[in-house]
Coordinates of C-alpha atoms and ligand atoms in Angstrom, one line a residue:
M294 CA 7.8 40.1 6.4
A295 CA 6.5 36.6 7.3
Y296 CA 5.4 35.7 10.9
F297 CA 7.3 32.4 10.7
K298 CA 10.7 32.4 9.1
H299 CA 12.5 29.1 9.5
I300 CA 10.3 26.1 8.7
C301 CA 10.8 22.4 9.1
L302 CA 8.4 20.1 7.2
V303 CA 8.0 16.5 8.0
E304 CA 5.6 13.8 6.9
A305 CA 4.9 11.3 9.7
P306 CA 5.8 7.8 8.3
Q307 CA 3.2 5.1 8.6
A308 CA 3.8 3.1 11.8
I309 CA 4.0 0.0 9.7
I310 CA 4.9 0.1 6.0
T311 CA 2.9 -2.1 3.6
P312 CA 5.5 -4.1 1.7
F313 CA 5.1 -2.8 -1.8
P314 CA 7.4 -0.3 -3.4
R315 CA 4.6 1.9 -4.4
Y316 CA 3.8 2.6 -0.7
V317 CA 7.2 4.0 -0.1
T318 CA 6.5 7.7 0.6
D319 CA 8.0 10.5 -1.4
C320 CA 6.5 13.0 1.0
I321 CA 4.6 14.8 -1.8
G322 CA 2.1 16.4 0.6
I323 CA 4.7 18.4 2.4
L324 CA 6.5 19.3 -0.8
Y325 CA 3.3 21.1 -1.9
L326 CA 3.4 23.0 1.3
A327 CA 7.1 23.8 0.8
A328 CA 6.3 25.1 -2.7
A329 CA 3.5 27.3 -1.3
V330 CA 5.8 29.2 1.1
K331 CA 9.2 29.0 -0.6
N332 CA 9.2 32.7 -1.6
I333 CA 8.1 33.9 1.9
A334 CA 10.1 31.7 4.2
D335 CA 13.8 32.4 5.0
S336 CA 14.6 28.7 5.2
L337 CA 12.9 25.4 4.6
V338 CA 14.2 22.0 5.6
I339 CA 13.1 18.3 5.7
P340 CA 14.9 15.9 8.1
D341 CA 17.2 13.2 6.9
N342 CA 16.7 9.4 7.3
Y343 CA 13.2 9.9 6.2
Y344 CA 12.4 6.3 5.6
N345 CA 13.6 4.5 8.7
D346 CA 13.6 4.6 12.4
R347 CA 16.6 6.9 12.5
L348 CA 14.2 9.7 11.4
F349 CA 13.5 10.6 15.0
E350 CA 17.2 10.9 15.9
S351 CA 18.0 13.0 12.8
F352 CA 15.0 15.2 13.5
R353 CA 16.2 15.8 17.0
I354 CA 19.7 16.6 15.8
L355 CA 18.4 18.9 13.1
L356 CA 16.3 20.9 15.5
K357 CA 19.2 21.2 17.9
K358 CA 21.5 22.5 15.2
R359 CA 19.1 24.7 13.4
R360 CA 16.5 26.9 14.9
C361 CA 13.1 26.3 13.3
D362 CA 10.3 28.5 14.6
L363 CA 7.7 26.4 12.9
V364 CA 7.5 22.7 12.5
A365 CA 4.7 21.4 10.3
I366 CA 3.9 17.7 10.5
S367 CA 1.5 16.0 8.0
S368 CA -0.2 12.8 9.2
M369 CA -2.4 10.0 7.9
T370 CA -4.2 8.0 10.6
G371 CA -1.7 5.1 10.4
G372 CA 1.2 7.5 11.0
F373 CA -0.4 9.4 13.9
S374 CA 1.6 7.9 16.7
N375 CA 4.8 8.8 14.8
A376 CA 3.3 12.3 14.3
K377 CA 2.9 12.6 18.0
R378 CA 6.4 11.5 18.6
L379 CA 7.7 14.1 16.1
A380 CA 5.5 16.8 17.7
E381 CA 6.9 16.0 21.1
I382 CA 10.5 16.4 19.9
A383 CA 9.6 19.6 18.1
K384 CA 7.9 21.1 21.1
S385 CA 10.8 20.2 23.4
N386 CA 13.0 22.2 21.1
G387 CA 10.8 25.3 21.4
S388 CA 9.2 25.2 17.9
F389 CA 5.6 26.1 17.2
V390 CA 4.0 22.8 16.2
V391 CA 1.3 22.5 13.4
L392 CA -0.3 19.3 12.4
G393 CA -2.3 18.8 9.1
G394 CA -3.3 16.0 6.7
F395 CA -6.2 13.5 6.7
H396 CA -6.1 12.5 10.4
P397 CA -5.9 16.0 12.0
T398 CA -8.5 17.2 9.4
A399 CA -10.9 14.5 10.6
L400 CA -10.3 14.9 14.3
P401 CA -8.9 18.4 15.0
D402 CA -10.3 18.6 18.5
E403 CA -8.8 15.2 19.5
V404 CA -5.4 16.1 18.0
L405 CA -5.4 19.5 19.9
K406 CA -5.8 17.6 23.2
L407 CA -2.1 16.8 22.8
E408 CA 0.1 19.3 24.8
C409 CA 2.7 19.1 22.1
V410 CA 0.4 20.4 19.3
D411 CA -0.2 24.2 19.0
L412 CA -2.4 24.3 15.9
V413 CA -4.2 22.2 13.3
V414 CA -4.6 23.0 9.6
V415 CA -8.0 21.6 8.5
G416 CA -8.5 20.5 4.9
E417 CA -6.4 21.2 1.8
G418 CA -3.3 22.9 3.2
E419 CA -1.5 25.0 0.6
A420 CA -3.4 28.3 0.8
T421 CA -4.0 28.0 4.6
F422 CA -0.4 27.2 5.3
R423 CA 0.9 30.1 3.3
E424 CA -1.4 32.5 5.1
L425 CA -0.5 31.0 8.5
V426 CA 3.2 31.5 7.7
Q427 CA 2.5 35.1 6.7
K428 CA 0.2 36.1 9.5
G429 CA 0.7 33.6 12.3
P430 CA -2.3 32.1 14.1
S431 CA -5.0 34.6 13.4
R432 CA -8.8 34.5 13.3
E433 CA -8.5 36.0 9.8
V434 CA -6.9 32.8 8.5
K435 CA -9.6 30.3 7.5
G436 CA -9.0 26.6 8.0
L437 CA -7.2 26.7 11.4
A438 CA -8.0 25.3 14.8
W439 CA -6.1 26.0 18.1
K440 CA -6.5 26.0 21.8
E441 CA -7.3 29.3 23.6
D442 CA -8.3 29.6 27.3
G443 CA -9.2 26.0 27.5
R444 CA -11.4 26.1 24.5
I445 CA -10.8 25.3 20.8
V446 CA -11.0 28.1 18.3
H447 CA -12.1 27.1 14.7
T448 CA -11.6 29.8 12.1
G449 CA -14.1 28.1 9.7
R450 CA -13.6 26.0 6.6
R451 CA -11.6 27.6 3.8
P452 CA -13.2 27.4 0.3
L453 CA -11.5 24.9 -1.9
I454 CA -8.8 26.0 -4.3
E455 CA -10.9 25.8 -7.5
E456 CA -8.2 27.0 -9.9
I457 CA -5.9 24.1 -9.1
D458 CA -3.5 25.0 -11.9
S459 CA -2.6 27.9 -9.6
I460 CA -1.1 25.4 -7.0
A461 CA 2.7 25.4 -7.3
F462 CA 4.4 22.2 -8.3
P463 CA 5.7 20.2 -5.3
L464 CA 9.2 21.3 -4.4
R465 CA 10.9 18.0 -5.1
S466 CA 14.4 19.4 -4.9
L467 CA 14.0 19.4 -1.1
R468 CA 13.6 15.7 -0.7
P469 CA 16.1 13.9 1.5
L470 CA 18.2 10.8 0.6
R471 CA 16.0 7.7 -0.1
Y472 CA 17.7 4.4 -1.0
G473 CA 20.6 6.1 -2.7
E474 CA 18.5 8.8 -4.5
T475 CA 17.8 12.3 -3.5
G476 CA 15.8 15.4 -4.5
S477 CA 14.4 15.2 -8.0
E478 CA 16.2 11.9 -8.8
Y479 CA 13.7 9.6 -7.1
S480 CA 13.0 6.6 -9.4
I481 CA 9.6 6.1 -7.7
D482 CA 7.6 9.3 -7.9
T483 CA 4.1 10.5 -7.4
I484 CA 2.0 13.0 -9.3
Y485 CA -1.6 14.2 -8.7
T486 CA -3.3 15.4 -11.8
S487 CA -6.6 16.1 -10.1
R488 CA -8.1 16.4 -6.6
G489 CA -11.2 15.1 -5.1
C490 CA -13.6 12.5 -6.3
P491 CA -17.2 12.6 -7.7
W492 CA -18.2 9.5 -5.7
S493 CA -18.7 8.9 -2.0
C494 CA -17.8 5.4 -0.9
S495 CA -18.7 4.8 2.7
F496 CA -15.1 3.7 3.7
C497 CA -13.2 6.6 2.0
A498 CA -12.1 9.9 3.5
N499 CA -11.2 11.6 0.3
N500 CA -14.4 13.7 0.3
R501 CA -13.7 15.0 3.8
M502 CA -10.3 16.4 2.6
H503 CA -10.7 17.3 -1.0
Q504 CA -14.5 17.3 -1.6
H505 CA -15.6 17.5 -5.2
W506 CA -13.4 16.6 -8.2
R507 CA -11.2 19.2 -9.8
G508 CA -8.9 18.4 -12.7
R509 CA -5.7 20.2 -13.6
S510 CA -5.4 21.3 -17.2
P511 CA -3.5 18.9 -19.5
E512 CA -0.9 21.5 -20.2
N513 CA -0.2 22.1 -16.5
V514 CA 0.1 18.3 -15.9
V515 CA 2.4 17.8 -18.8
E516 CA 4.6 20.7 -17.7
E517 CA 5.1 18.9 -14.3
I518 CA 5.7 15.5 -15.9
A519 CA 8.4 17.0 -18.2
L520 CA 10.3 17.9 -15.0
L521 CA 10.2 14.3 -13.9
H522 CA 11.0 12.7 -17.2
D523 CA 14.5 11.2 -17.7
P524 CA 15.1 9.5 -21.0
K525 CA 18.0 7.5 -19.5
K526 CA 16.1 6.3 -16.4
K527 CA 12.7 4.8 -16.5
K528 CA 10.8 5.7 -13.4
L529 CA 7.8 4.3 -11.7
L530 CA 5.3 7.1 -11.9
K531 CA 2.3 6.8 -9.6
I532 CA -0.6 8.9 -10.9
W533 CA -2.1 8.9 -7.4
D534 CA -5.4 10.6 -8.2
A535 CA -8.5 9.3 -6.5
N536 CA -9.8 8.6 -10.0
F537 CA -7.4 9.5 -12.8
L538 CA -10.0 8.7 -15.5
T539 CA -12.8 10.8 -14.3
N540 CA -12.6 13.1 -17.4
I541 CA -11.7 11.0 -20.4
N542 CA -11.1 13.9 -22.8
R543 CA -8.7 15.6 -20.3
V544 CA -6.7 12.3 -20.0
E545 CA -6.6 11.9 -23.8
K546 CA -5.2 15.4 -24.2
I547 CA -2.6 14.6 -21.5
C548 CA -1.6 11.5 -23.5
D549 CA -1.5 13.4 -26.8
L550 CA 0.8 16.0 -25.3
L551 CA 3.1 13.5 -23.7
I552 CA 3.4 11.5 -26.9
E553 CA 4.0 14.6 -29.0
R554 CA 6.8 15.7 -26.7
G555 CA 8.3 12.2 -26.3
L556 CA 7.8 12.1 -22.6
T557 CA 7.0 8.4 -22.4
N558 CA 9.9 6.8 -20.6
F559 CA 7.8 5.8 -17.6
K560 CA 6.2 2.8 -16.0
I561 CA 2.9 4.3 -14.8
M562 CA 0.5 2.9 -12.3
T563 CA -2.8 4.4 -11.2
E564 CA -6.0 3.5 -9.6
T565 CA -9.5 4.0 -10.9
R566 CA -13.1 2.9 -10.9
V567 CA -14.1 -0.1 -13.0
K568 CA -16.7 1.9 -14.9
D569 CA -14.1 4.5 -15.9
I570 CA -11.9 1.9 -17.6
V571 CA -15.0 0.9 -19.7
R572 CA -15.7 4.5 -20.5
A573 CA -12.0 5.0 -21.4
E574 CA -11.9 2.2 -23.9
R575 CA -11.0 4.4 -26.9
I576 CA -7.9 5.9 -25.2
L577 CA -6.5 2.7 -23.6
G578 CA -4.0 2.4 -26.5
K579 CA -2.7 5.9 -25.9
L580 CA -2.5 5.3 -22.2
R581 CA -0.3 2.2 -22.9
T582 CA 1.9 4.3 -25.2
I583 CA 2.6 6.8 -22.4
G584 CA 3.7 3.9 -20.2
L585 CA 0.6 2.8 -18.3
Q586 CA 1.4 -0.6 -17.0
T587 CA -0.8 -1.3 -14.0
V588 CA -4.2 -0.2 -12.9
G589 CA -5.5 -0.9 -9.4
L590 CA -9.3 -1.5 -9.5
G591 CA -11.4 -1.1 -6.4
I592 CA -13.6 -4.1 -7.0
E593 CA -14.2 -4.4 -3.2
S594 CA -16.7 -7.3 -3.1
P595 CA -18.4 -9.9 -5.1
N596 CA -21.5 -9.3 -3.1
P597 CA -24.0 -6.8 -4.6
R598 CA -25.6 -6.2 -1.2
T599 CA -22.2 -5.3 0.3
L600 CA -21.4 -3.0 -2.7
E601 CA -24.7 -1.2 -2.1
L602 CA -24.0 -0.7 1.6
M603 CA -20.5 0.7 0.7
N604 CA -22.2 3.0 -1.8
K605 CA -20.1 1.5 -4.5
S606 CA -21.9 1.1 -7.8
N607 CA -19.7 -1.5 -9.5
A608 CA -21.7 -3.7 -11.9
M609 CA -20.2 -7.2 -12.2
G610 CA -20.4 -6.9 -16.0
D611 CA -18.3 -3.8 -15.9
V612 CA -15.6 -5.6 -13.8
S613 CA -15.1 -8.4 -16.4
R614 CA -15.3 -5.9 -19.3
A615 CA -12.7 -3.6 -17.7
I616 CA -10.3 -6.5 -17.1
T617 CA -10.7 -7.8 -20.7
L618 CA -10.1 -4.4 -22.1
M619 CA -6.9 -3.9 -20.1
G620 CA -5.7 -7.3 -21.1
R621 CA -6.2 -6.4 -24.7
H622 CA -3.8 -3.5 -24.3
A623 CA -1.3 -5.4 -22.1
I624 CA -2.1 -3.3 -19.1
D625 CA -2.0 -5.3 -15.8
T626 CA -4.9 -5.3 -13.4
E627 CA -4.7 -5.4 -9.6
G628 CA -7.9 -6.1 -7.9
Y629 CA -8.6 -4.5 -4.5
F630 CA -11.1 -6.3 -2.2
V631 CA -12.3 -5.3 1.2
V632 CA -13.5 -8.0 3.6
G633 CA -15.3 -7.5 6.9
H634 CA -18.3 -5.4 6.0
H635 CA -20.6 -5.6 9.0
S636 CA -23.3 -7.7 7.3
E637 CA -21.1 -10.3 5.7
T638 CA -20.8 -13.9 6.9
L639 CA -17.8 -16.1 7.0
E640 CA -19.2 -18.2 4.1
E641 CA -19.7 -15.1 2.1
T642 CA -16.2 -13.9 2.8
M643 CA -14.8 -17.3 1.6
Q644 CA -16.2 -16.5 -1.8
Y645 CA -13.8 -13.6 -2.4
P646 CA -10.7 -15.5 -3.6
A647 CA -12.7 -17.8 -6.0
F648 CA -14.4 -14.7 -7.4
A649 CA -11.1 -12.9 -7.9
K650 CA -9.6 -16.0 -9.6
K651 CA -12.5 -16.3 -11.9
L652 CA -11.9 -12.7 -13.0
G653 CA -8.4 -13.8 -14.2
I654 CA -6.5 -11.0 -12.4
P655 CA -2.9 -11.7 -11.6
L656 CA -2.8 -9.9 -8.3
A657 CA -5.5 -9.4 -5.7
L658 CA -5.1 -7.5 -2.4
F659 CA -7.5 -8.6 0.3
M660 CA -7.8 -5.8 2.8
V661 CA -10.0 -5.5 5.8
I662 CA -12.5 -2.7 6.1
T663 CA -11.0 0.0 8.2
P664 CA -13.1 2.8 9.7
Y665 CA -10.7 5.8 9.2
P666 CA -11.8 8.9 11.0
G667 CA -13.6 11.2 8.5
T668 CA -15.4 8.3 6.8
K669 CA -19.1 7.4 6.9
I670 CA -18.3 4.0 8.3
Y671 CA -16.2 5.5 11.1
E672 CA -19.5 7.0 12.4
E673 CA -21.4 3.8 11.8
Y674 CA -18.9 1.5 13.6
L675 CA -18.4 4.0 16.4
R676 CA -22.2 4.3 16.9
D677 CA -22.6 0.5 17.0
E678 CA -19.5 0.1 19.3
N679 CA -17.9 -2.2 16.7
I680 CA -14.5 -0.5 16.7
T681 CA -12.2 -2.8 18.8
T682 CA -9.2 -0.5 19.1
F683 CA -8.1 3.1 18.6
D684 CA -4.4 2.1 18.3
W685 CA -3.9 4.1 15.1
D686 CA -0.8 2.1 14.2
L687 CA -3.2 -0.7 13.2
Y688 CA -5.2 1.6 10.8
N689 CA -3.4 0.3 7.7
N690 CA -6.1 -1.8 5.8
F691 CA -4.4 -5.1 6.8
S692 CA -5.0 -5.2 10.5
P693 CA -8.6 -5.7 11.7
V694 CA -9.7 -2.9 14.1
I695 CA -13.4 -3.8 14.1
K696 CA -15.8 -6.6 14.9
T697 CA -18.8 -7.4 12.7
E698 CA -22.1 -9.1 13.2
H699 CA -20.5 -12.4 12.3
M700 CA -16.7 -12.0 12.9
D701 CA -14.4 -10.9 15.6
P702 CA -10.9 -9.5 14.7
A703 CA -9.3 -13.0 15.1
S704 CA -11.7 -14.5 12.5
L705 CA -11.0 -11.5 10.2
V706 CA -7.3 -12.3 10.4
R707 CA -8.0 -15.9 9.5
M708 CA -10.2 -14.8 6.6
M709 CA -7.5 -12.6 5.2
A710 CA -5.0 -15.4 5.5
Y711 CA -7.6 -17.7 3.8
C712 CA -8.2 -15.3 0.9
N713 CA -4.4 -15.1 0.2
V714 CA -3.9 -18.8 0.5
A715 CA -6.9 -19.7 -1.7
F716 CA -6.0 -17.0 -4.3
F717 CA -2.5 -18.4 -4.7
D718 CA -1.8 -19.7 -8.2
Y719 CA -1.5 -23.5 -7.5
R720 CA -1.4 -24.2 -11.3
S721 CA 2.0 -22.4 -11.4
I722 CA 3.2 -25.2 -9.1
L723 CA 2.0 -27.8 -11.6
K724 CA 4.3 -26.3 -14.2
K725 CA 7.3 -27.3 -12.1
D726 CA 9.1 -30.5 -13.1
N727 CA 10.8 -31.1 -9.9
E728 CA 10.6 -30.6 -6.2
R729 CA 13.2 -27.8 -6.1
G730 CA 11.0 -25.7 -8.4
M731 CA 7.9 -26.5 -6.3
L732 CA 9.9 -25.5 -3.1
V733 CA 10.9 -22.1 -4.6
S734 CA 7.3 -21.3 -5.6
F735 CA 5.9 -22.2 -2.2
L736 CA 8.6 -20.2 -0.4
Y737 CA 7.9 -17.2 -2.6
G738 CA 4.1 -17.4 -2.0
L739 CA 4.4 -18.0 1.7
F740 CA 6.9 -15.1 2.1
Q741 CA 4.4 -12.7 0.5
I742 CA 1.5 -13.9 2.7
V743 CA 3.6 -13.7 5.9
F744 CA 5.0 -10.3 5.0
L745 CA 1.5 -9.0 4.5
M746 CA 0.3 -10.5 7.8
R747 CA 3.3 -8.9 9.6
V748 CA 1.8 -5.5 8.8
N749 CA -0.6 -6.4 11.7
K750 CA 1.6 -5.6 14.7
S751 CA -0.8 -7.2 17.1
L752 CA 0.0 -10.7 15.6
G753 CA 2.9 -12.7 17.0
E754 CA 4.8 -15.4 15.1
K755 CA 2.6 -18.1 16.5
E756 CA -0.7 -16.4 15.6
I757 CA 0.5 -16.0 12.0
R758 CA 1.7 -19.6 11.8
D759 CA -1.7 -20.8 13.1
A760 CA -3.7 -18.5 10.8
V761 CA -1.7 -19.6 7.7
F762 CA -2.0 -23.3 8.5
D763 CA -5.7 -22.9 9.3
A764 CA -6.1 -21.2 5.9
Y765 CA -4.6 -24.2 4.1
L766 CA -6.8 -26.6 6.0
R767 CA -9.9 -24.5 5.1
Y768 CA -8.9 -24.3 1.5
L769 CA -8.3 -28.0 1.3
G770 CA -11.8 -28.4 2.8
T771 CA -13.3 -26.7 -0.3
N772 CA -11.9 -29.7 -2.3
P773 CA -10.3 -27.6 -5.0
V774 CA -9.5 -29.4 -8.3
I775 CA -6.0 -28.4 -9.4
D776 CA -4.9 -30.0 -12.6
C777 CA -3.5 -29.2 -16.0
I778 CA -2.6 -30.9 -19.3
V779 CA 1.1 -31.0 -20.2
S780 CA 1.3 -30.3 -23.8
D781 CA 5.0 -31.4 -24.0
T782 CA 4.8 -35.0 -22.8
S783 CA 8.6 -35.3 -22.7
R784 CA 8.3 -33.1 -19.6
K785 CA 7.0 -36.0 -17.6
I786 CA 7.8 -35.9 -13.9
Q787 CA 9.7 -39.1 -13.0
R788 CA 7.7 -39.9 -9.9
V789 CA 5.3 -38.4 -7.4
S790 CA 6.7 -35.0 -6.2
V791 CA 5.9 -33.8 -2.7
V792 CA 6.5 -30.6 -0.8
R793 CA 5.4 -30.6 2.9
I794 CA 4.3 -27.5 4.8
Q795 CA 4.8 -28.3 8.4
H796 CA 3.0 -26.4 11.2
S797 CA 4.3 -28.5 14.1
P798 CA 5.4 -32.1 14.7
L799 CA 1.9 -33.6 14.2
R800 CA 0.4 -31.1 11.8
A801 CA 1.4 -30.8 8.2
I802 CA 0.0 -30.7 4.7
D803 CA 1.7 -32.6 1.8
F804 CA 1.3 -31.1 -1.7
V805 CA 1.6 -34.0 -4.0
I806 CA 2.0 -33.7 -7.8
E807 CA 1.3 -36.8 -9.9
Q808 CA 1.3 -37.2 -13.6
K809 CA -0.7 -39.7 -15.5
G810 CA -0.3 -39.5 -19.3
D811 CA -0.5 -35.8 -20.1
R812 CA -2.5 -34.9 -17.0
R813 CA -0.9 -33.5 -13.9
T814 CA -2.7 -33.1 -10.6
L815 CA -1.9 -31.4 -7.4
A816 CA -3.4 -33.0 -4.3
M817 CA -3.3 -31.6 -0.8
V818 CA -3.0 -34.3 1.9
P819 CA -3.4 -33.3 5.6
R820 CA -1.1 -35.2 7.9
F821 CA -1.5 -35.5 11.7
D822 CA 1.2 -38.2 12.1
V823 CA 4.9 -38.3 12.1
K824 CA 5.3 -40.1 8.8
P825 CA 8.5 -39.0 7.1
S826 CA 8.2 -36.9 4.0
S827 CA 9.7 -38.0 0.8
G828 CA 10.2 -34.4 -0.4
P829 CA 11.4 -31.0 0.9
I830 CA 9.8 -29.6 4.1
I831 CA 9.0 -26.0 4.8
R832 CA 8.7 -25.5 8.5
L833 CA 6.3 -22.6 9.1
D834 CA 7.9 -21.7 12.4
E835 CA 11.3 -21.1 10.7
L836 CA 9.7 -19.3 7.7
V837 CA 7.7 -16.9 9.9
A838 CA 10.8 -16.3 12.1
G839 CA 12.8 -15.6 9.0
V840 CA 10.3 -13.0 7.8
F841 CA 10.2 -11.4 11.3
S842 CA 13.9 -11.1 11.3
V843 CA 13.9 -8.9 8.2
S844 CA 13.4 -5.2 8.9
M845 CA 10.7 -3.5 6.7
D846 CA 13.3 -0.8 5.9
T847 CA 15.6 -3.5 4.4
L848 CA 12.8 -5.1 2.5
M849 CA 11.6 -1.8 1.1
H850 CA 15.2 -0.9 0.1
L851 CA 15.4 -4.2 -1.7
L852 CA 12.0 -3.9 -3.4
C853 CA 12.8 -0.3 -4.5
R854 CA 16.1 -1.4 -6.0
V855 CA 14.5 -4.4 -7.8
E856 CA 11.8 -2.0 -9.1
L857 CA 14.5 0.3 -10.5
F858 CA 16.4 -2.6 -12.0
S859 CA 13.4 -4.2 -13.6
N860 CA 12.5 -0.9 -15.2
N861 CA 16.1 -0.4 -16.3
P862 CA 17.7 -3.8 -16.9
G863 CA 20.7 -2.4 -18.7
R864 CA 21.9 -0.8 -15.4
L865 CA 22.5 -4.1 -13.6
A866 CA 25.9 -3.1 -12.2
D867 CA 24.7 0.3 -11.1
Q868 CA 21.9 -1.4 -9.1
L869 CA 23.5 -4.5 -7.8
I870 CA 26.8 -3.1 -6.4
P871 CA 25.2 -0.6 -3.9
L872 CA 22.6 -3.2 -3.0
L873 CA 25.1 -5.9 -2.3
A874 CA 27.1 -3.4 -0.3
D875 CA 24.2 -3.1 2.1
R876 CA 24.8 -5.5 5.0
A877 CA 21.1 -5.8 5.9
V878 CA 20.2 -6.8 2.3
R879 CA 23.0 -9.4 2.4
T880 CA 21.8 -10.8 5.7
M881 CA 18.3 -11.1 4.2
G882 CA 19.6 -12.9 1.1
R883 CA 21.4 -15.4 3.4
K884 CA 18.2 -16.1 5.3
L885 CA 16.3 -16.8 2.2
V886 CA 18.9 -19.1 0.8
S887 CA 19.2 -20.9 4.2
L888 CA 15.4 -21.5 4.3
Y889 CA 15.7 -23.0 0.8
V890 CA 18.6 -25.2 1.7
R891 CA 17.1 -26.3 5.0
G892 CA 13.9 -27.2 3.1
L893 CA 15.8 -29.5 0.8
L894 CA 17.9 -31.0 3.5
A895 CA 14.8 -31.8 5.6
K896 CA 13.8 -34.2 2.8
G897 CA 13.1 -37.6 4.2
L898 CA 13.2 -36.5 7.8
M899 CA 10.5 -36.6 10.4
V900 CA 10.1 -33.2 12.0
S901 CA 9.9 -34.4 15.6
E902 CA 11.2 -31.7 17.9
Ligands
SF4_2271 S1 -13.0 4.9 -2.8 FE1 -12.4 5.8 -4.7 S2 -14.3 6.1 -5.8 FE2 -14.8 5.8 -3.7 S3 -15.0 7.8 -2.8 FE3 -12.9 7.1 -2.5 S4 -11.7 7.9 -4.1 FE4 -13.8 8.0 -4.7

């Protein structure tokens, strides 16, 4: 008979969600734990309202209604304040509280200082958690830490699960309602086909948790994918391995089996190393056939010295080659860059967006280096007293928590804004034949930038407005040449088109398109006067306020629905009706339309208040 019988599992949500559907959690980590104990526990439960602030309330109600002798909370660093809140609720309801995941694994003694935490599971959880449920907190169970007589007992590291095919598939049927889908229906799902990573980048905590690379057998992977496959609903499947392409022959066999069994109704995205794409050249066609659509590449930096310090051995030739190969197979590339390495200057950081543009990638994410506990750089930044805050809510890759030799957190915020503003595709504006089209493109681009900056909870509306405007001025200072040849000369714009981005009454930038013959140019003209604009005006204060008024939950709901719809366009009615029935989504839509209309109406006005 098991020591713990009634178990509640909960994954602490990130304090601030990054606004991309792929970051919406499907709590796969705790589903692995659920599967590990399902035949020894009397009951297993996950609280409702998983993806919004009502989680805490539903968790409290659940524990009042249903006795859970064990509550297990999984936490990344960015979700740790939420984990603490959940642990306090669980403790006040008399449960034994266990924490696990990346953050407790990196800092078990720190986590155990919390009164509300009874025990920490260190490292990979499945085998340890099962033994804990069977035997209770015991020195016989490897991988545990707890408090005893004012000291902390560590039972020692448990050997890794080498036979990873023996790990039970995650118990997806337990998943709560998420944006209209439940259990195994989720249209954005995650699978891990391997654990660990053969590399050891200085900013990554993967090694601390999973250590060396272990791949599941192709047969085992395909058996799990078969359970997720739905011929009538194309899902976004995130193959969320640290490096999916580590063993090319294994991946090829997975592709062959999926193709053979017709399990290809997926849109797949994954992340990998640049070099692995080059090594995988011969199987890229098969990967496309099984649905691979997007690959995130950790390019990190254009600066070889920084790459060396990060222990990242990307060769520049490999980066271009990988992007060319994926383009050849119609696979999209997303480039991930990390600014703020301690040795880089402001001038070096300003090279990032130009480098990313030159590579020809459609999407680049400019993150800031974040010293997560458990990484090598955590030790380095801690030692050099360069960590500026231990507010874990800010540990999300988009909020600077460090200072460097050359930049403080405020300069890093400005650099991140600069990278996004400078990476924006201004040539797409040149394709617009009128000011309305230009206005929509600018609004879309600005919304994305401001939503990303909002991930940094320490920034208010004014700081974001200042950083974005400063970024435009900086970009303008680089004298960019933005022009194109219009092949269809009948598409001549009638006159000079202008869209103004207004920071405040005496600070604005006019974006001016002119056409001479078949050549169109976009010029950026700074304005420090009150001259009326002849075109639409985007007021940054209104735009930023509009973004702040939208809850991240509403945005994620909308993005997830759009993702489902874009993968299944024939299901328009199924998607739109529940979406339009949501009041928060309707309110958000009204705000966007109002900003557009106000931009048009402002035409010809001086913004003087
Ligand atoms: S960043 Fe990627 S390649 Fe580097 S250690 Fe982490 S998982 Fe491995």
